[in-house]
Tab-separated table of C-alpha atoms in Angstrom:
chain	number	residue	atom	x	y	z
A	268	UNK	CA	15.989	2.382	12.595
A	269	UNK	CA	16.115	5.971	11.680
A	270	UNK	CA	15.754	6.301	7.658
A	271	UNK	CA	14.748	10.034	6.514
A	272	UNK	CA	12.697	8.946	4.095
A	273	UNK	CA	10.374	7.128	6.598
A	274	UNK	CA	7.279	9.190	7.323
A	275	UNK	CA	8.840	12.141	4.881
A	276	UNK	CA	5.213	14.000	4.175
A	277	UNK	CA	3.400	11.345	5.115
A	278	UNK	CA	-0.323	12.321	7.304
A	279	UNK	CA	-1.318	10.914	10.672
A	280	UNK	CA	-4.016	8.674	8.964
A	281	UNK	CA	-1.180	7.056	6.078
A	282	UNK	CA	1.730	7.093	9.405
A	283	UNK	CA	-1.168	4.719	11.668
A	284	UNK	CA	-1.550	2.294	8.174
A	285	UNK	CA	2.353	1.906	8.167
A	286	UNK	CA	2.582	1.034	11.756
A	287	UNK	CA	-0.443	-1.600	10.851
A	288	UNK	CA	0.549	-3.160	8.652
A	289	UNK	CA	4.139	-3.272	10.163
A	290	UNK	CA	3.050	-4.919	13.195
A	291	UNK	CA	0.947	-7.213	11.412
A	292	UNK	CA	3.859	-8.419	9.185
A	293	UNK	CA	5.868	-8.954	12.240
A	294	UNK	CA	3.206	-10.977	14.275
A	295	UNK	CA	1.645	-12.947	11.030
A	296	UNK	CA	4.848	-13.170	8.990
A	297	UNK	CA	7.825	-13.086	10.379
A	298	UNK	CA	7.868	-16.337	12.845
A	299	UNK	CA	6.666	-18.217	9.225
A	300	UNK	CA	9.171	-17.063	6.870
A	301	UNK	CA	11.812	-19.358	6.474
A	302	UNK	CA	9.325	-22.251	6.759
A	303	UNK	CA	7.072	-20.685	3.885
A	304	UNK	CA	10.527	-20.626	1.400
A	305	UNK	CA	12.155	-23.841	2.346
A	306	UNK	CA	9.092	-25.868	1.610
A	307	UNK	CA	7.689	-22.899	-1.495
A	308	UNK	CA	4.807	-22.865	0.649
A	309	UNK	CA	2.118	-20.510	-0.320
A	310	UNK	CA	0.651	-18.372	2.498
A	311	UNK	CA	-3.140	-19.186	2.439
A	312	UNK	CA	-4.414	-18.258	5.711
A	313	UNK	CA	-2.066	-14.693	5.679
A	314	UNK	CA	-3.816	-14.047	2.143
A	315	UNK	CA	-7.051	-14.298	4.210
A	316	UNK	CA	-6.200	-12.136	6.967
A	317	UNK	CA	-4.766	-9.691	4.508
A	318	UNK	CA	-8.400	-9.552	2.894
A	319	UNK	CA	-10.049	-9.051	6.071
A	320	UNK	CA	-7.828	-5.736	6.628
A	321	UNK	CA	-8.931	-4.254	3.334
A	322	UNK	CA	-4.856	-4.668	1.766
A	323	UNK	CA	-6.333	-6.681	-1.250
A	324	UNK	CA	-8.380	-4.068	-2.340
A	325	UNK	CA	-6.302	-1.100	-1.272
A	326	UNK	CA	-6.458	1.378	-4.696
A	327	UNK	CA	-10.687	0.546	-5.185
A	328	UNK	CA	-13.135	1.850	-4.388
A	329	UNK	CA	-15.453	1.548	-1.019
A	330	UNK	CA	-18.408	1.290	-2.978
A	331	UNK	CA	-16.940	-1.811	-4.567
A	332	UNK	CA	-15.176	-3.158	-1.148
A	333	UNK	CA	-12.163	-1.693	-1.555
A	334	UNK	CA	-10.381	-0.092	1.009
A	335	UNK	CA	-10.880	3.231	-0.838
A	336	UNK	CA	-6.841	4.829	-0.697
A	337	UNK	CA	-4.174	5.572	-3.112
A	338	UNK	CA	-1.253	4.753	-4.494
A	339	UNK	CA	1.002	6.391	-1.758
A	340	UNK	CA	-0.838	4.335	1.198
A	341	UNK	CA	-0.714	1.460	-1.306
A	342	UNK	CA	3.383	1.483	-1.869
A	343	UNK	CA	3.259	1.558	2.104
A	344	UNK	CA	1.364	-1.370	2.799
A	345	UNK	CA	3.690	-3.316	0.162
A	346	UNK	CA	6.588	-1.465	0.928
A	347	UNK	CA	5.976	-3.052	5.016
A	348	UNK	CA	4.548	-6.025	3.951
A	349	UNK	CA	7.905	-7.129	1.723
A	350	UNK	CA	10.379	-5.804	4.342
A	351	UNK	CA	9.323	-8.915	6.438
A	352	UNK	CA	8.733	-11.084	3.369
A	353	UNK	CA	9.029	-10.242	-0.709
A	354	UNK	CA	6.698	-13.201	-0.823
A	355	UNK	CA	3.570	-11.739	0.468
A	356	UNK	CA	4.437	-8.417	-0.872
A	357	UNK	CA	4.116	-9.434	-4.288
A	358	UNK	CA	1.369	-11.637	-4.036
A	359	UNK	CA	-0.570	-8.568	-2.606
A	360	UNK	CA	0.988	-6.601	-5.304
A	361	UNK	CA	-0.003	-8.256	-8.147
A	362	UNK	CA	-3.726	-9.395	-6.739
A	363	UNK	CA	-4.255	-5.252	-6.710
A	364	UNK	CA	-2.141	-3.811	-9.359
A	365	UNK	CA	-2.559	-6.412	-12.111
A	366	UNK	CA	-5.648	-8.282	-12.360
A	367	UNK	CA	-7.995	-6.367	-10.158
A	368	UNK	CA	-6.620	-2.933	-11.497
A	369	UNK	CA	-7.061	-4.125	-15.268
A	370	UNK	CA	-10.859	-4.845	-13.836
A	371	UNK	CA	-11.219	-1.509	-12.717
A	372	UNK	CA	-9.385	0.180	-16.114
A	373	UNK	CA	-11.137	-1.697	-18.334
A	374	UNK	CA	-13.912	-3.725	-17.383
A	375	UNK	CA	-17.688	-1.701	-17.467
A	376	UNK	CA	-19.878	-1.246	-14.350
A	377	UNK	CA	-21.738	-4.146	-14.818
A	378	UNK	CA	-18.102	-6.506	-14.652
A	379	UNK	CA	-16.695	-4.236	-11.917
A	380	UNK	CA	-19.778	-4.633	-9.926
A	381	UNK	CA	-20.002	-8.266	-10.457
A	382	UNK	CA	-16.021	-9.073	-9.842
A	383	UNK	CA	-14.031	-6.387	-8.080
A	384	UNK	CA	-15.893	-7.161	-4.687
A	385	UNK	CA	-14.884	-10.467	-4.512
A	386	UNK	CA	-11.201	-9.420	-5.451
A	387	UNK	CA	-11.287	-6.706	-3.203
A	388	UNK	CA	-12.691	-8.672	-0.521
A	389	UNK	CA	-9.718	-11.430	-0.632
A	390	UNK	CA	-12.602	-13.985	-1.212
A	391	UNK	CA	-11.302	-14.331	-4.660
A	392	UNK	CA	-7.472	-14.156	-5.438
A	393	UNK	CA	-6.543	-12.616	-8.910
A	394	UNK	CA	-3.971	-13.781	-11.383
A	395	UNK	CA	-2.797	-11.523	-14.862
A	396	UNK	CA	-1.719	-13.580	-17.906
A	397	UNK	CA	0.780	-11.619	-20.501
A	398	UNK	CA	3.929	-13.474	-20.632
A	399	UNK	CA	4.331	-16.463	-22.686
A	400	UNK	CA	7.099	-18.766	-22.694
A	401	UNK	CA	7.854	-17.684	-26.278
A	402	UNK	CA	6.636	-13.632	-25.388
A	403	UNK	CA	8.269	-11.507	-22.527
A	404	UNK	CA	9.633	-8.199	-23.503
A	405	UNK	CA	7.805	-8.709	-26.846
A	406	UNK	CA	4.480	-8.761	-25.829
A	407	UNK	CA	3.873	-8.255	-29.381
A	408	UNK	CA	4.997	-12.019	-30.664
A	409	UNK	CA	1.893	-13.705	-27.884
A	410	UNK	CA	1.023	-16.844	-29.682
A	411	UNK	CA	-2.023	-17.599	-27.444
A	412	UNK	CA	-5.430	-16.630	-29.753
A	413	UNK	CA	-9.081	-16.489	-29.320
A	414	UNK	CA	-11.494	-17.636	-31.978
A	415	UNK	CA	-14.749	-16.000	-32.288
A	416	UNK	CA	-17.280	-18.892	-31.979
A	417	UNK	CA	-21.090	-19.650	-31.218
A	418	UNK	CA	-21.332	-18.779	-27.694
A	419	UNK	CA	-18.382	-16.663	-26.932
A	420	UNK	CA	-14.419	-17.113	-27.727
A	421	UNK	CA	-12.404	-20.170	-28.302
A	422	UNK	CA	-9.323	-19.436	-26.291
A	423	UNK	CA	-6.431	-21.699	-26.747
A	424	UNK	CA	-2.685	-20.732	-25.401
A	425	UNK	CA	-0.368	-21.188	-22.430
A	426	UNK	CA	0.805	-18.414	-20.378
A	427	UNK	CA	4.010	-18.581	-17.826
A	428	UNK	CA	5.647	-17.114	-14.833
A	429	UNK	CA	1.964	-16.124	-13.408
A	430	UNK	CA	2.094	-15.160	-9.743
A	431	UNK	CA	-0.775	-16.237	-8.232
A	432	UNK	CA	-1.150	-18.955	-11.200
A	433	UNK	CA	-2.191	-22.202	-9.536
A	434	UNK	CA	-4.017	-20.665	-6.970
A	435	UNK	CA	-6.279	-17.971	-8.433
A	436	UNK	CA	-9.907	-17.892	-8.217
A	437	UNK	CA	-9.820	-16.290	-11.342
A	438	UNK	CA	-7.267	-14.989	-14.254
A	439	UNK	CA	-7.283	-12.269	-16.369
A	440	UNK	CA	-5.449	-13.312	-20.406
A	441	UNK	CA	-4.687	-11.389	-22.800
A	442	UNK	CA	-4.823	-13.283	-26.045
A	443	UNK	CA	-4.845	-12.353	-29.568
A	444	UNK	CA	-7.937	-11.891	-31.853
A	445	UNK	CA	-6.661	-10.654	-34.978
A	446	UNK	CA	-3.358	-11.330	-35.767
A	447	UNK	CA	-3.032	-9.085	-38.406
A	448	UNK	CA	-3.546	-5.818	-36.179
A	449	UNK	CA	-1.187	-7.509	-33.304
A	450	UNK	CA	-0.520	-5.199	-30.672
A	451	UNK	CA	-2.841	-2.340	-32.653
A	452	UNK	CA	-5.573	-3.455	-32.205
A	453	UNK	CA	-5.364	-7.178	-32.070
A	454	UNK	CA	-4.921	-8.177	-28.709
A	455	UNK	CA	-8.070	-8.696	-26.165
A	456	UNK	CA	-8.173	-9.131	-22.312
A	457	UNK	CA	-10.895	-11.889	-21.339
A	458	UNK	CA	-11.638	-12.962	-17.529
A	459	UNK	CA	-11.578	-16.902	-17.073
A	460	UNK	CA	-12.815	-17.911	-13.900
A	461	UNK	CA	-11.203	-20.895	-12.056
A	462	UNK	CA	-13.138	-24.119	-12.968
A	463	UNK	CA	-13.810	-23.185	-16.858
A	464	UNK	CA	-13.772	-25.871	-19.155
A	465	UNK	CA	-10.165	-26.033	-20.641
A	466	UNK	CA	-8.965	-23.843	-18.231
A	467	UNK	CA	-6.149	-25.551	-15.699
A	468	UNK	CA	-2.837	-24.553	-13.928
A	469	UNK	CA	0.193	-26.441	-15.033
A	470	UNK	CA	3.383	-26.206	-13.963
A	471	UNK	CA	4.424	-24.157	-10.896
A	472	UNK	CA	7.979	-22.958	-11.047
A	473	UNK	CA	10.840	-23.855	-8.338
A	474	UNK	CA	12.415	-20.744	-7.903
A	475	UNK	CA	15.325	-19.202	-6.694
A	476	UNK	CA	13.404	-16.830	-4.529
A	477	UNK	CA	10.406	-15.651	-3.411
A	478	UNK	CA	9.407	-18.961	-3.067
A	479	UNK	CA	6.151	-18.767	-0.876
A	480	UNK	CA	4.937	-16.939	-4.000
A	481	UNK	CA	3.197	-18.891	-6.093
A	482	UNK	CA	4.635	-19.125	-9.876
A	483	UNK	CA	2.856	-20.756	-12.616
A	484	UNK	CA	1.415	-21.636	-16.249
A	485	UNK	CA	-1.936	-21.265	-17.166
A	486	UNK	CA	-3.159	-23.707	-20.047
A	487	UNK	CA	-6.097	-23.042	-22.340
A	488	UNK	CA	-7.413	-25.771	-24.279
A	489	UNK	CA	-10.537	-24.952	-26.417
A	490	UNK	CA	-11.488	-23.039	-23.443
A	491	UNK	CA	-14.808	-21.164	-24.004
A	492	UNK	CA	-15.245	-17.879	-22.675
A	493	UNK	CA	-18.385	-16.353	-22.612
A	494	UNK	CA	-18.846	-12.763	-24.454
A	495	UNK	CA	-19.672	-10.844	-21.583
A	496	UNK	CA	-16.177	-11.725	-20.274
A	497	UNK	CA	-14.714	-9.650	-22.993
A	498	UNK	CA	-12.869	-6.769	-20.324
A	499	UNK	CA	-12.114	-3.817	-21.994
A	500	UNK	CA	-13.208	-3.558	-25.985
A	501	UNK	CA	-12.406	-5.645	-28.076
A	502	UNK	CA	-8.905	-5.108	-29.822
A	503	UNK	CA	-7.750	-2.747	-26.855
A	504	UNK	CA	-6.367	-5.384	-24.449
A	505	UNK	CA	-2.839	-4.248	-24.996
A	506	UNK	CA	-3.199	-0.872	-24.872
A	507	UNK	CA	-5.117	-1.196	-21.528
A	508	UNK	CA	-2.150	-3.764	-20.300
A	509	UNK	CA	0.425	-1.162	-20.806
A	510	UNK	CA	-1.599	1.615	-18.606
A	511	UNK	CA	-2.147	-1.544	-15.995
A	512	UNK	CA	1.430	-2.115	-15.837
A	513	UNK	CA	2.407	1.990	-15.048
A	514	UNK	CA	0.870	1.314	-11.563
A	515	UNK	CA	1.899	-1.825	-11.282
A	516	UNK	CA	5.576	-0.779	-11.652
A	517	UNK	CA	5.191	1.789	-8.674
A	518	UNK	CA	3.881	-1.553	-6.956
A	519	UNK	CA	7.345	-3.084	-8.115
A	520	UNK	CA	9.627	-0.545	-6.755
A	521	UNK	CA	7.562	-0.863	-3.279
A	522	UNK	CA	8.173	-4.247	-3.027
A	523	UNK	CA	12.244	-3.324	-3.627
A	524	UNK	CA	11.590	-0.777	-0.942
A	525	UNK	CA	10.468	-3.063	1.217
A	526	UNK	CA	13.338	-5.988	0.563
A	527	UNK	CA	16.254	-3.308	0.395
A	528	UNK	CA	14.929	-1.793	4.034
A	529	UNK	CA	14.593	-5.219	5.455
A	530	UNK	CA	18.364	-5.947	4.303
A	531	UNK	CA	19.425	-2.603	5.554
A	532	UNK	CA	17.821	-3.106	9.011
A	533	UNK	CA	19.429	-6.545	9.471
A	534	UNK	CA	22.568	-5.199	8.308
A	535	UNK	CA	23.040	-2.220	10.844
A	536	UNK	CA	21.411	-5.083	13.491
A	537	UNK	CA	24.405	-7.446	12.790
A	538	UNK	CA	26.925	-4.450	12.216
A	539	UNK	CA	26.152	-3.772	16.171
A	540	UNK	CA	26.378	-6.593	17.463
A	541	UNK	CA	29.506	-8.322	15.426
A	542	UNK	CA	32.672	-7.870	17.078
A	543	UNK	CA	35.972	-8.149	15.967
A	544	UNK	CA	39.274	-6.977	16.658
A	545	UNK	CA	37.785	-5.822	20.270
A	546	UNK	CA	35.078	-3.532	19.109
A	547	UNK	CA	31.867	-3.828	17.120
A	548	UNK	CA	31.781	-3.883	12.942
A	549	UNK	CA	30.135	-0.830	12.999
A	550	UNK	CA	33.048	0.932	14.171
A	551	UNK	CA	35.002	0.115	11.169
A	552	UNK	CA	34.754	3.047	8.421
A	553	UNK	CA	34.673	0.293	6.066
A	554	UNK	CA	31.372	-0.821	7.439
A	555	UNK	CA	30.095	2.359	7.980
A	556	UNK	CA	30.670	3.827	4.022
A	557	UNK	CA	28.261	1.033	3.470
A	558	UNK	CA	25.542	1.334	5.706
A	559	UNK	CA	26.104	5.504	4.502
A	560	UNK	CA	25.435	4.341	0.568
A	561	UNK	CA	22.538	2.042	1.366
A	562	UNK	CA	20.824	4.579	3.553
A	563	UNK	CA	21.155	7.053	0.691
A	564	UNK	CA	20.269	5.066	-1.971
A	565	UNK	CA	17.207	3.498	-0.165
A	566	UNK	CA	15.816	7.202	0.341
A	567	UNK	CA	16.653	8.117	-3.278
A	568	UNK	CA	14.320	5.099	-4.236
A	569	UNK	CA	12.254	5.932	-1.816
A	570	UNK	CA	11.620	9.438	-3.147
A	571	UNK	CA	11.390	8.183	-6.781
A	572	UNK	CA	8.580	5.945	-5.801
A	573	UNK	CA	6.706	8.338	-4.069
A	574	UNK	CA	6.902	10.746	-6.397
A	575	UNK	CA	5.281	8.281	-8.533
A	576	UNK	CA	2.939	7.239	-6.355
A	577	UNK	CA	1.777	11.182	-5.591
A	578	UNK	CA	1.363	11.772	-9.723
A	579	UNK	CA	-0.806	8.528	-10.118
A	580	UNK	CA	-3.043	9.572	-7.446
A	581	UNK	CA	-3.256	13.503	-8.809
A	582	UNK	CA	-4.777	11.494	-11.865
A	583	UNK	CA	-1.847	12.601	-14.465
A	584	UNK	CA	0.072	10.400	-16.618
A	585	UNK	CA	2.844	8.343	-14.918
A	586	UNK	CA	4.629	6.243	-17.205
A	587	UNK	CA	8.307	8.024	-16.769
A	588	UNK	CA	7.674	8.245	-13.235
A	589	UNK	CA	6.694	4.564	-12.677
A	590	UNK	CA	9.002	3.380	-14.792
A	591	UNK	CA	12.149	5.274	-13.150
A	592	UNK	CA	11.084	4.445	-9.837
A	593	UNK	CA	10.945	0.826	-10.266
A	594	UNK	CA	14.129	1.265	-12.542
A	595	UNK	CA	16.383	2.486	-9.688
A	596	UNK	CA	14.553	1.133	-6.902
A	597	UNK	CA	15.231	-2.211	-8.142
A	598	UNK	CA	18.363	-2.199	-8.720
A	599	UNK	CA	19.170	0.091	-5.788
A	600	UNK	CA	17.614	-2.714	-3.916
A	601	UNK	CA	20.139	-5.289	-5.640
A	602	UNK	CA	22.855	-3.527	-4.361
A	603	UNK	CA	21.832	-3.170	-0.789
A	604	UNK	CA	20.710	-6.405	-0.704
A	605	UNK	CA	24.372	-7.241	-1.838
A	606	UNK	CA	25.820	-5.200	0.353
A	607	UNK	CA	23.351	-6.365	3.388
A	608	UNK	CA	25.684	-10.084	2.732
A	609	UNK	CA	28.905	-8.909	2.594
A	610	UNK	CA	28.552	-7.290	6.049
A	611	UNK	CA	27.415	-10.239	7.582
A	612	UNK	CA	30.258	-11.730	5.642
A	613	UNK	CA	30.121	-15.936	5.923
A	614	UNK	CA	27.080	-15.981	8.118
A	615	UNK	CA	25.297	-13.455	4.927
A	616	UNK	CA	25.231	-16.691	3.059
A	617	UNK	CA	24.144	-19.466	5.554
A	618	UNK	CA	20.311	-19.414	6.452
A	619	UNK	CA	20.305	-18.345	9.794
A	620	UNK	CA	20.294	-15.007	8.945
A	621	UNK	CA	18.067	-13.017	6.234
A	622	UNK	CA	20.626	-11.234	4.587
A	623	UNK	CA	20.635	-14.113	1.547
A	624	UNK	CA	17.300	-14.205	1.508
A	625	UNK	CA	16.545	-10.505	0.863
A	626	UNK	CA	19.741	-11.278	-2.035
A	627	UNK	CA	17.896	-13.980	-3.748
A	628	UNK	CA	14.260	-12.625	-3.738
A	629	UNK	CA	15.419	-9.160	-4.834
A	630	UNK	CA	16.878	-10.094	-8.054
A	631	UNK	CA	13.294	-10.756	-9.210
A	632	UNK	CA	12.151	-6.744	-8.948
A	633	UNK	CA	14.771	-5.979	-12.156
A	634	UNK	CA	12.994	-8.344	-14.401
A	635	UNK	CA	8.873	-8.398	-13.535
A	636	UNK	CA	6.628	-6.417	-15.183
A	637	UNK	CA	9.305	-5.115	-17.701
A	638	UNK	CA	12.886	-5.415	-17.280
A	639	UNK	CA	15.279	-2.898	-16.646
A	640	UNK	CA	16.066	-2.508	-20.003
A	641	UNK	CA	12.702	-2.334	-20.704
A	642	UNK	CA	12.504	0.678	-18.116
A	643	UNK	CA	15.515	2.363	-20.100
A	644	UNK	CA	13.411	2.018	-23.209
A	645	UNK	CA	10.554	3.488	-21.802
A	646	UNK	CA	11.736	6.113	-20.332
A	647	UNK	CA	13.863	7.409	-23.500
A	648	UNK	CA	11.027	6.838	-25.146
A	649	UNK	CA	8.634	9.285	-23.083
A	650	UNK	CA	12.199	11.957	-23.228
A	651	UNK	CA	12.482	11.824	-26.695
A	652	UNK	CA	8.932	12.789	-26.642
A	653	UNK	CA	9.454	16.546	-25.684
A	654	UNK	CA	7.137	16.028	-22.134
């Protein structure tokens, strides 16, 4: 399908990693996808595979086995990846942007060189720990703490909705060490590796979508974390979370790329070959104003992101930009997604077709890693700052 915003000032070398991954996604995903959700089946050999062509490590470095390329070949790969499946998209997305990326932000040489590789590698799998079942948009009101003890840090907390959680070689927390600084200065990142004392999965959510994606707590129970897992200094873990989660909203808004072009494609697919009244759907104005709308509005997210994308990789600040693409990607994508049912009208909400799965796994890109609200705030915020 012809979208202008596919390939718009894209190079030969970033074109040939599109059509990669693209092919791989159909051959390795597609025939599994509605097996992986009906049975919330995480994807363990795809993961793998995904490793082995350098997509878990896309945004590092070579020199610590990363794949070595930015943030515009980065929204590609997720941007193809979640147009076959939102489930593998953001498991890629939040192994890179999240917990390797606060790594690579924060961490010194000697933690880089002794994790990233193993990240990057898809050896290990990463998970990121902020949200709290009592903390989500206020970060701020975390209740999990770590004690300074003989040793290292006492960390005791739970964390929730964790993609990645129960299945994560290793998990980066954010937990508070002086609670009367809070988010000034209070709040630490530490890097628990799978098999710590105290340190265990617990519940993994039943979602309403993305459901080969793994959801889950992570429960600390006088878990003891040695000093030299301290990433980032100490007090800064916050302030290093909120430049982690500027790139990981670009990663956001790929992955609603990705879902609103799969429900566009399967939408003009059905349009075709639907007939009624002695002629295809397509025919119909009616259908056609809304194929016209979600082409537009999937380039207009498509340009927002990229934009973004292009000023993180220039090395500038991208906090407005990140957080109005993933703003109006996401709930771009909601609508197309919507739309992508009601032209396949009853059969957009029976299984057989994708058009309610791209609806249900969508609705997840307006809340993670900030809501939309959150965007709004953000955004004013950097406005009202006379940029």
């Amino acid at each position: 399908m012809a979208v202008s915003g596919l390939g718009f000032g894209l190079n030969e070398e970033q074109e040939q990693l599109r059509r990669e991954v693209r092919a791989f996604a159909e051959r390795e995903i597609a025939p599994h996808v509605s097996e992986w959700d009906e049975k919330s089946e995480f994807p363990h050999a795809v993961v793998k595979k995904l490793g082995e062509m350098g997509l878990m490590g896309v945004i590092f470095p070579e020199e610590l086995g990363g794949s070595g390329m930015g943030y515009v070949e980065y929204v590609l790969a997720i941007e193809e990846l979640s147009r076959v499946d939102g489930s593998v998209g953001i498991i890629v997305a939040s192994h890179n942007s999240l917990c390797t990326n606060h790594l690579m932000l924060g961490g010194n040489d000697e933690q880089r060189k002794r994790w990233i590789p193993k990240l990057a590698s898809g050896e290990w799998l990463g998970s990121w720990g902020l949200t709290e079942p009592g903390s989500g948009s206020d970060a701020g009101g975390m209740r999990t703490t770590a004690m300074k003890v003989d040793g290292g840090w006492l960390l005791n907390g739970s964390k929730t909705f964790i993609t990645n959680g129960t299945y994560a070689d290793c998990a980066l927390v954010l937990a508070v060490t002086d609670k009367e600084k809070s988010t000034h200065g209070g709040i630490s990142a530490f890097l628990v590796e799978k098999g710590t004392k105290g340190f265990r999965p617990g519940k993994k959510e039943n979602k309403l979508g993305l459901r080969a994606s793994d959801t889950a707590e992570l429960i600390f129970e006088n878990c003891l974390i040695p000093e030299e897992n301290i990433v980032g200094k100490l007090g800064e873990g916050f302030k290093d979370a909120m430049r982690v989660l500027d790139g990981g909203r670009i990663s956001i808004a790929a992955l609603s790329l990705g879902m609103a072009r799969g429900a566009l494609d399967a939408a003009m697919k059905y349009a075709q070959q639907r007939r009624q009244f002695g002629k295809a759907i397509s025919e119909f104005q009616a259908i056609q104003f809304k194929l016209a709308d979600m082409a537009t509005q999937l380039d207009a997210a498509w340009l927002l992101t990229m934009r973004a994308a292009r000023t993180k990789d220039a090395g500038q600040k991208v906090t407005m930009e990140a957080a109005m693409a993933k703003l109006y990607a996401s709930e771009a994508a909601c609508r197309i997604c919507d739309e992508g049912v009601q032209i396949h009208g009853g059969y957009g909400f029976i299984k057989d077709y994708p058009a309610e799965k791209f609806y249900r796994d969508v609705k997840l890109c307006t809340i993670g890693e900030g809501t939309s609200e959150i965007q709004r705030m953000v955004i004013a915020r950097e406005l009202l700052k006379g940029r």
